[in-house]
Amino acid sequence: MTGTIDKRNAYPTIEVGMVKGTNNSDKYEASLMAIMSYLGKHYNVAYANVLGYSAGGGGVYNYLIDHGYDRSLPPIKKFVSLDGQYNACTAQPDQTLAQVLADGPKIKTKYYDFWLKNYERVDKNIQVVLLEGAYDTKKETDGTVPWADGFSIYPLLIKNGNSATHYLIEGTNTEHTEMPSNQKAIGYVKTFFYE
């Protein structure tokens, strides 16, 4: 890990990327843990806001479950999931999006089973926004992640008592690979993180 945080920067940003793209949320969780440990040891960070994109969303959620109450680490205040993956990109052909938002997915993978068994370990004070690209409204997907997957943790967050909202980002540049540079998504993130 390299770099320093300018003490005059009230809102420093730390970006985590992989040398090669990965679908493994465990790698993102480990990276977030390394960063938060470093911040806890070397900087007086009051809190952090975290964005997880694609499998990074699952990595952040894993981190919140496994390390959210570790007081040696800066607490997470807000979490944005951008086209997050929580159920192995599993579509829900027999459920509407409204049903998934209310009850969770009928078809559950081992990943979702983990969330289901452990969602109460997430700090209730963390505020969450789930964003998904409305790339293909007929198939209800961003072209890679079905909306039913990206929004699948919403009922768990609500049941846990978290303040959680969800938005479909419509318009151009809503395909999965385009979402990190989508201006509407960036606007939501800035407003949520810095309001």
PDB file of C-alpha atoms in Angstrom:
ATOM      1  CA  MET A   1       0.000   0.000   0.000  1.00  0.00           C
ATOM      2  CA  THR A   2       1.404   3.393  -0.973  1.00  0.00           C
ATOM      3  CA  GLY A   3       0.413   7.026  -0.724  1.00  0.00           C
ATOM      4  CA  THR A   4      -0.559   9.529   1.921  1.00  0.00           C
ATOM      5  CA  ILE A   5      -3.693  11.467   2.735  1.00  0.00           C
ATOM      6  CA  ASP A   6      -3.372  15.245   2.571  1.00  0.00           C
ATOM      7  CA  LYS A   7      -4.540  16.572   5.944  1.00  0.00           C
ATOM      8  CA  ARG A   8      -6.251  19.494   4.166  1.00  0.00           C
ATOM      9  CA  ASN A   9      -8.478  17.097   2.205  1.00  0.00           C
ATOM     10  CA  ALA A  10     -11.755  16.825   4.133  1.00  0.00           C
ATOM     11  CA  TYR A  11     -13.034  14.006   1.877  1.00  0.00           C
ATOM     12  CA  PRO A  12     -10.122  11.843   0.722  1.00  0.00           C
ATOM     13  CA  THR A  13     -10.910   9.067  -1.732  1.00  0.00           C
ATOM     14  CA  ILE A  14      -9.121   5.732  -1.765  1.00  0.00           C
ATOM     15  CA  GLU A  15      -9.725   3.523  -4.782  1.00  0.00           C
ATOM     16  CA  VAL A  16      -9.196  -0.222  -4.699  1.00  0.00           C
ATOM     17  CA  GLY A  17      -8.718  -2.063  -7.955  1.00  0.00           C
ATOM     18  CA  MET A  18      -7.561  -5.499  -8.966  1.00  0.00           C
ATOM     19  CA  VAL A  19      -4.723  -6.142 -11.408  1.00  0.00           C
ATOM     20  CA  LYS A  20      -7.161  -8.399 -13.240  1.00  0.00           C
ATOM     21  CA  GLY A  21     -10.918  -8.120 -12.894  1.00  0.00           C
ATOM     22  CA  THR A  22     -12.318 -10.560 -10.407  1.00  0.00           C
ATOM     23  CA  ASN A  23     -15.656 -12.015  -9.504  1.00  0.00           C
ATOM     24  CA  ASN A  24     -14.408 -12.938  -6.042  1.00  0.00           C
ATOM     25  CA  SER A  25     -15.927 -10.840  -3.255  1.00  0.00           C
ATOM     26  CA  ASP A  26     -13.443 -12.343  -0.758  1.00  0.00           C
ATOM     27  CA  LYS A  27     -10.566 -10.517  -2.491  1.00  0.00           C
ATOM     28  CA  TYR A  28     -12.425  -7.227  -2.177  1.00  0.00           C
ATOM     29  CA  GLU A  29     -13.174  -7.890   1.481  1.00  0.00           C
ATOM     30  CA  ALA A  30      -9.486  -8.597   2.156  1.00  0.00           C
ATOM     31  CA  SER A  31      -8.470  -5.400   0.336  1.00  0.00           C
ATOM     32  CA  LEU A  32     -10.980  -3.320   2.287  1.00  0.00           C
ATOM     33  CA  MET A  33      -9.755  -4.891   5.526  1.00  0.00           C
ATOM     34  CA  ALA A  34      -6.140  -3.990   4.660  1.00  0.00           C
ATOM     35  CA  ILE A  35      -7.105  -0.387   3.895  1.00  0.00           C
ATOM     36  CA  MET A  36      -9.234   0.047   7.002  1.00  0.00           C
ATOM     37  CA  SER A  37      -6.494  -1.489   9.185  1.00  0.00           C
ATOM     38  CA  TYR A  38      -3.952   0.899   7.654  1.00  0.00           C
ATOM     39  CA  LEU A  39      -6.249   3.891   8.206  1.00  0.00           C
ATOM     40  CA  GLY A  40      -6.893   2.790  11.788  1.00  0.00           C
ATOM     41  CA  LYS A  41      -3.156   2.525  12.541  1.00  0.00           C
ATOM     42  CA  HIS A  42      -1.829   5.577  10.688  1.00  0.00           C
ATOM     43  CA  TYR A  43      -4.634   8.146  10.511  1.00  0.00           C
ATOM     44  CA  ASN A  44      -7.243   9.526  12.854  1.00  0.00           C
ATOM     45  CA  VAL A  45     -10.200   8.650  10.614  1.00  0.00           C
ATOM     46  CA  ALA A  46     -13.541   9.299  12.314  1.00  0.00           C
ATOM     47  CA  TYR A  47     -15.483   7.173   9.814  1.00  0.00           C
ATOM     48  CA  ALA A  48     -15.474   5.995   6.207  1.00  0.00           C
ATOM     49  CA  ASN A  49     -18.051   5.852   3.441  1.00  0.00           C
ATOM     50  CA  VAL A  50     -17.583   2.889   1.110  1.00  0.00           C
ATOM     51  CA  LEU A  51     -18.691   2.111  -2.440  1.00  0.00           C
ATOM     52  CA  GLY A  52     -18.647  -1.461  -3.719  1.00  0.00           C
ATOM     53  CA  TYR A  53     -18.995  -2.052  -7.458  1.00  0.00           C
ATOM     54  CA  SER A  54     -20.013  -5.442  -8.886  1.00  0.00           C
ATOM     55  CA  ALA A  55     -18.355  -8.221  -6.832  1.00  0.00           C
ATOM     56  CA  GLY A  56     -16.952  -5.416  -4.681  1.00  0.00           C
ATOM     57  CA  GLY A  57     -20.485  -4.920  -3.335  1.00  0.00           C
ATOM     58  CA  GLY A  58     -20.425  -8.441  -1.950  1.00  0.00           C
ATOM     59  CA  GLY A  59     -16.932  -7.787  -0.606  1.00  0.00           C
ATOM     60  CA  VAL A  60     -18.137  -4.741   1.313  1.00  0.00           C
ATOM     61  CA  TYR A  61     -21.168  -6.631   2.666  1.00  0.00           C
ATOM     62  CA  ASN A  62     -18.855  -9.468   3.787  1.00  0.00           C
ATOM     63  CA  TYR A  63     -16.628  -6.893   5.480  1.00  0.00           C
ATOM     64  CA  LEU A  64     -19.593  -5.331   7.291  1.00  0.00           C
ATOM     65  CA  ILE A  65     -20.614  -8.760   8.586  1.00  0.00           C
ATOM     66  CA  ASP A  66     -17.116  -9.934   9.535  1.00  0.00           C
ATOM     67  CA  HIS A  67     -15.505  -6.684  10.768  1.00  0.00           C
ATOM     68  CA  GLY A  68     -18.230  -4.074  11.210  1.00  0.00           C
ATOM     69  CA  TYR A  69     -18.010  -4.075  15.001  1.00  0.00           C
ATOM     70  CA  ASP A  70     -14.205  -4.137  15.227  1.00  0.00           C
ATOM     71  CA  ARG A  71     -13.469  -0.894  17.124  1.00  0.00           C
ATOM     72  CA  SER A  72      -9.805  -0.909  16.070  1.00  0.00           C
ATOM     73  CA  LEU A  73     -11.030  -0.045  12.569  1.00  0.00           C
ATOM     74  CA  PRO A  74     -12.678   3.187  11.411  1.00  0.00           C
ATOM     75  CA  PRO A  75     -16.454   2.616  11.389  1.00  0.00           C
ATOM     76  CA  ILE A  76     -18.353   2.537   8.113  1.00  0.00           C
ATOM     77  CA  LYS A  77     -21.048   5.217   8.092  1.00  0.00           C
ATOM     78  CA  LYS A  78     -22.486   4.824   4.569  1.00  0.00           C
ATOM     79  CA  PHE A  79     -22.342   2.092   1.925  1.00  0.00           C
ATOM     80  CA  VAL A  80     -23.240   2.419  -1.750  1.00  0.00           C
ATOM     81  CA  SER A  81     -23.632  -0.743  -3.792  1.00  0.00           C
ATOM     82  CA  LEU A  82     -23.214  -0.054  -7.514  1.00  0.00           C
ATOM     83  CA  ASP A  83     -24.458  -3.010  -9.580  1.00  0.00           C
ATOM     84  CA  GLY A  84     -23.503  -5.232  -6.638  1.00  0.00           C
ATOM     85  CA  GLN A  85     -23.476  -9.029  -6.810  1.00  0.00           C
ATOM     86  CA  TYR A  86     -24.951 -10.904  -3.857  1.00  0.00           C
ATOM     87  CA  ASN A  87     -26.567 -14.012  -5.350  1.00  0.00           C
ATOM     88  CA  ALA A  88     -24.103 -15.114  -8.076  1.00  0.00           C
ATOM     89  CA  CYS A  89     -25.937 -13.186 -10.844  1.00  0.00           C
ATOM     90  CA  THR A  90     -28.969 -15.434 -10.370  1.00  0.00           C
ATOM     91  CA  ALA A  91     -32.137 -14.280 -12.133  1.00  0.00           C
ATOM     92  CA  GLN A  92     -35.515 -14.830 -10.463  1.00  0.00           C
ATOM     93  CA  PRO A  93     -37.811 -15.802 -13.372  1.00  0.00           C
ATOM     94  CA  ASP A  94     -40.800 -16.583 -11.122  1.00  0.00           C
ATOM     95  CA  GLN A  95     -40.610 -13.351  -9.112  1.00  0.00           C
ATOM     96  CA  THR A  96     -41.192  -9.716  -9.875  1.00  0.00           C
ATOM     97  CA  LEU A  97     -38.667  -7.166  -8.705  1.00  0.00           C
ATOM     98  CA  ALA A  98     -41.266  -5.941  -6.191  1.00  0.00           C
ATOM     99  CA  GLN A  99     -41.468  -9.468  -4.732  1.00  0.00           C
ATOM    100  CA  VAL A 100     -37.678  -9.730  -4.450  1.00  0.00           C
ATOM    101  CA  LEU A 101     -37.573  -6.341  -2.711  1.00  0.00           C
ATOM    102  CA  ALA A 102     -40.269  -7.460  -0.257  1.00  0.00           C
ATOM    103  CA  ASP A 103     -39.299 -11.086   0.378  1.00  0.00           C
ATOM    104  CA  GLY A 104     -35.835 -11.691  -1.047  1.00  0.00           C
ATOM    105  CA  PRO A 105     -35.032 -14.133  -3.842  1.00  0.00           C
ATOM    106  CA  LYS A 106     -36.685 -17.557  -4.088  1.00  0.00           C
ATOM    107  CA  ILE A 107     -33.618 -19.061  -5.783  1.00  0.00           C
ATOM    108  CA  LYS A 108     -30.746 -18.739  -3.314  1.00  0.00           C
ATOM    109  CA  THR A 109     -27.091 -19.555  -3.857  1.00  0.00           C
ATOM    110  CA  LYS A 110     -24.580 -20.389  -1.114  1.00  0.00           C
ATOM    111  CA  TYR A 111     -23.593 -16.701  -1.135  1.00  0.00           C
ATOM    112  CA  TYR A 112     -27.110 -15.530  -0.418  1.00  0.00           C
ATOM    113  CA  ASP A 113     -27.517 -18.229   2.229  1.00  0.00           C
ATOM    114  CA  PHE A 114     -24.498 -16.680   3.983  1.00  0.00           C
ATOM    115  CA  TRP A 115     -26.145 -13.219   3.947  1.00  0.00           C
ATOM    116  CA  LEU A 116     -29.402 -14.747   5.208  1.00  0.00           C
ATOM    117  CA  LYS A 117     -27.665 -16.406   8.163  1.00  0.00           C
ATOM    118  CA  ASN A 118     -25.493 -13.404   9.064  1.00  0.00           C
ATOM    119  CA  TYR A 119     -27.303 -10.178   8.080  1.00  0.00           C
ATOM    120  CA  GLU A 120     -27.968  -9.289  11.741  1.00  0.00           C
ATOM    121  CA  ARG A 121     -24.205  -8.852  12.243  1.00  0.00           C
ATOM    122  CA  VAL A 122     -24.281  -5.654  10.132  1.00  0.00           C
ATOM    123  CA  ASP A 123     -24.280  -2.481  12.246  1.00  0.00           C
ATOM    124  CA  LYS A 124     -27.823  -1.056  12.153  1.00  0.00           C
ATOM    125  CA  ASN A 125     -26.447   2.497  12.003  1.00  0.00           C
ATOM    126  CA  ILE A 126     -24.944   2.014   8.535  1.00  0.00           C
ATOM    127  CA  GLN A 127     -26.958   3.747   5.818  1.00  0.00           C
ATOM    128  CA  VAL A 128     -27.142   1.935   2.478  1.00  0.00           C
ATOM    129  CA  VAL A 129     -28.023   2.877  -1.099  1.00  0.00           C
ATOM    130  CA  LEU A 130     -28.346   0.154  -3.745  1.00  0.00           C
ATOM    131  CA  LEU A 131     -27.951   1.386  -7.344  1.00  0.00           C
ATOM    132  CA  GLU A 132     -28.551  -0.717 -10.452  1.00  0.00           C
ATOM    133  CA  GLY A 133     -28.304   0.164 -14.122  1.00  0.00           C
ATOM    134  CA  ALA A 134     -31.614  -0.105 -16.008  1.00  0.00           C
ATOM    135  CA  TYR A 135     -29.850  -1.240 -19.182  1.00  0.00           C
ATOM    136  CA  ASP A 136     -32.366  -3.917 -20.247  1.00  0.00           C
ATOM    137  CA  THR A 137     -35.807  -3.309 -18.730  1.00  0.00           C
ATOM    138  CA  LYS A 138     -37.350  -6.389 -20.380  1.00  0.00           C
ATOM    139  CA  LYS A 139     -34.786  -8.747 -18.857  1.00  0.00           C
ATOM    140  CA  GLU A 140     -34.425  -6.597 -15.697  1.00  0.00           C
ATOM    141  CA  THR A 141     -30.634  -6.464 -15.819  1.00  0.00           C
ATOM    142  CA  ASP A 142     -27.684  -4.158 -16.310  1.00  0.00           C
ATOM    143  CA  GLY A 143     -26.509  -6.642 -18.931  1.00  0.00           C
ATOM    144  CA  THR A 144     -24.489  -8.643 -16.391  1.00  0.00           C
ATOM    145  CA  VAL A 145     -26.145  -8.472 -12.963  1.00  0.00           C
ATOM    146  CA  PRO A 146     -29.913  -9.097 -12.759  1.00  0.00           C
ATOM    147  CA  TRP A 147     -31.744  -6.471 -10.713  1.00  0.00           C
ATOM    148  CA  ALA A 148     -33.051  -9.308  -8.527  1.00  0.00           C
ATOM    149  CA  ASP A 149     -29.425 -10.010  -7.552  1.00  0.00           C
ATOM    150  CA  GLY A 150     -28.270  -6.415  -7.058  1.00  0.00           C
ATOM    151  CA  PHE A 151     -31.295  -5.600  -4.895  1.00  0.00           C
ATOM    152  CA  SER A 152     -31.509  -9.004  -3.155  1.00  0.00           C
ATOM    153  CA  ILE A 153     -29.990  -7.782   0.127  1.00  0.00           C
ATOM    154  CA  TYR A 154     -32.526  -4.941   0.415  1.00  0.00           C
ATOM    155  CA  PRO A 155     -35.079  -6.937   2.495  1.00  0.00           C
ATOM    156  CA  LEU A 156     -32.265  -8.126   4.786  1.00  0.00           C
ATOM    157  CA  LEU A 157     -31.108  -4.555   5.389  1.00  0.00           C
ATOM    158  CA  ILE A 158     -34.670  -3.435   6.145  1.00  0.00           C
ATOM    159  CA  LYS A 159     -35.269  -6.401   8.463  1.00  0.00           C
ATOM    160  CA  ASN A 160     -32.014  -5.542  10.242  1.00  0.00           C
ATOM    161  CA  GLY A 161     -33.142  -1.954  10.832  1.00  0.00           C
ATOM    162  CA  ASN A 162     -30.722  -0.250   8.445  1.00  0.00           C
ATOM    163  CA  SER A 163     -31.745   2.874   6.571  1.00  0.00           C
ATOM    164  CA  ALA A 164     -31.718   1.491   3.010  1.00  0.00           C
ATOM    165  CA  THR A 165     -32.958   2.731  -0.356  1.00  0.00           C
ATOM    166  CA  HIS A 166     -32.735   1.388  -3.874  1.00  0.00           C
ATOM    167  CA  TYR A 167     -32.683   3.094  -7.262  1.00  0.00           C
ATOM    168  CA  LEU A 168     -32.688   2.021 -10.877  1.00  0.00           C
ATOM    169  CA  ILE A 169     -30.509   4.353 -12.932  1.00  0.00           C
ATOM    170  CA  GLU A 170     -32.224   4.958 -16.270  1.00  0.00           C
ATOM    171  CA  GLY A 171     -30.972   6.549 -19.474  1.00  0.00           C
ATOM    172  CA  THR A 172     -27.737   6.073 -21.371  1.00  0.00           C
ATOM    173  CA  ASN A 173     -24.560   4.400 -20.107  1.00  0.00           C
ATOM    174  CA  THR A 174     -26.396   1.998 -17.800  1.00  0.00           C
ATOM    175  CA  GLU A 175     -24.720  -1.225 -18.921  1.00  0.00           C
ATOM    176  CA  HIS A 176     -22.740  -2.932 -16.158  1.00  0.00           C
ATOM    177  CA  THR A 177     -19.303  -1.862 -17.405  1.00  0.00           C
ATOM    178  CA  GLU A 178     -20.501   1.727 -17.939  1.00  0.00           C
ATOM    179  CA  MET A 179     -22.032   2.295 -14.512  1.00  0.00           C
ATOM    180  CA  PRO A 180     -18.849   3.490 -12.735  1.00  0.00           C
ATOM    181  CA  SER A 181     -18.770   6.473 -15.124  1.00  0.00           C
ATOM    182  CA  ASN A 182     -22.552   7.013 -15.299  1.00  0.00           C
ATOM    183  CA  GLN A 183     -23.201  10.646 -14.364  1.00  0.00           C
ATOM    184  CA  LYS A 184     -26.541   9.933 -12.652  1.00  0.00           C
ATOM    185  CA  ALA A 185     -24.933   7.234 -10.504  1.00  0.00           C
ATOM    186  CA  ILE A 186     -22.018   9.545  -9.668  1.00  0.00           C
ATOM    187  CA  GLY A 187     -24.532  12.232  -8.686  1.00  0.00           C
ATOM    188  CA  TYR A 188     -26.363   9.839  -6.339  1.00  0.00           C
ATOM    189  CA  VAL A 189     -23.081   8.800  -4.725  1.00  0.00           C
ATOM    190  CA  LYS A 190     -21.861  12.380  -4.214  1.00  0.00           C
ATOM    191  CA  THR A 191     -25.178  13.480  -2.741  1.00  0.00           C
ATOM    192  CA  PHE A 192     -25.416  10.470  -0.427  1.00  0.00           C
ATOM    193  CA  PHE A 193     -21.797  10.496   0.752  1.00  0.00           C
ATOM    194  CA  TYR A 194     -21.415  14.231   1.225  1.00  0.00           C
ATOM    195  CA  GLU A 195     -24.872  15.465   2.273  1.00  0.00           C
TER     196      GLU A 195
END
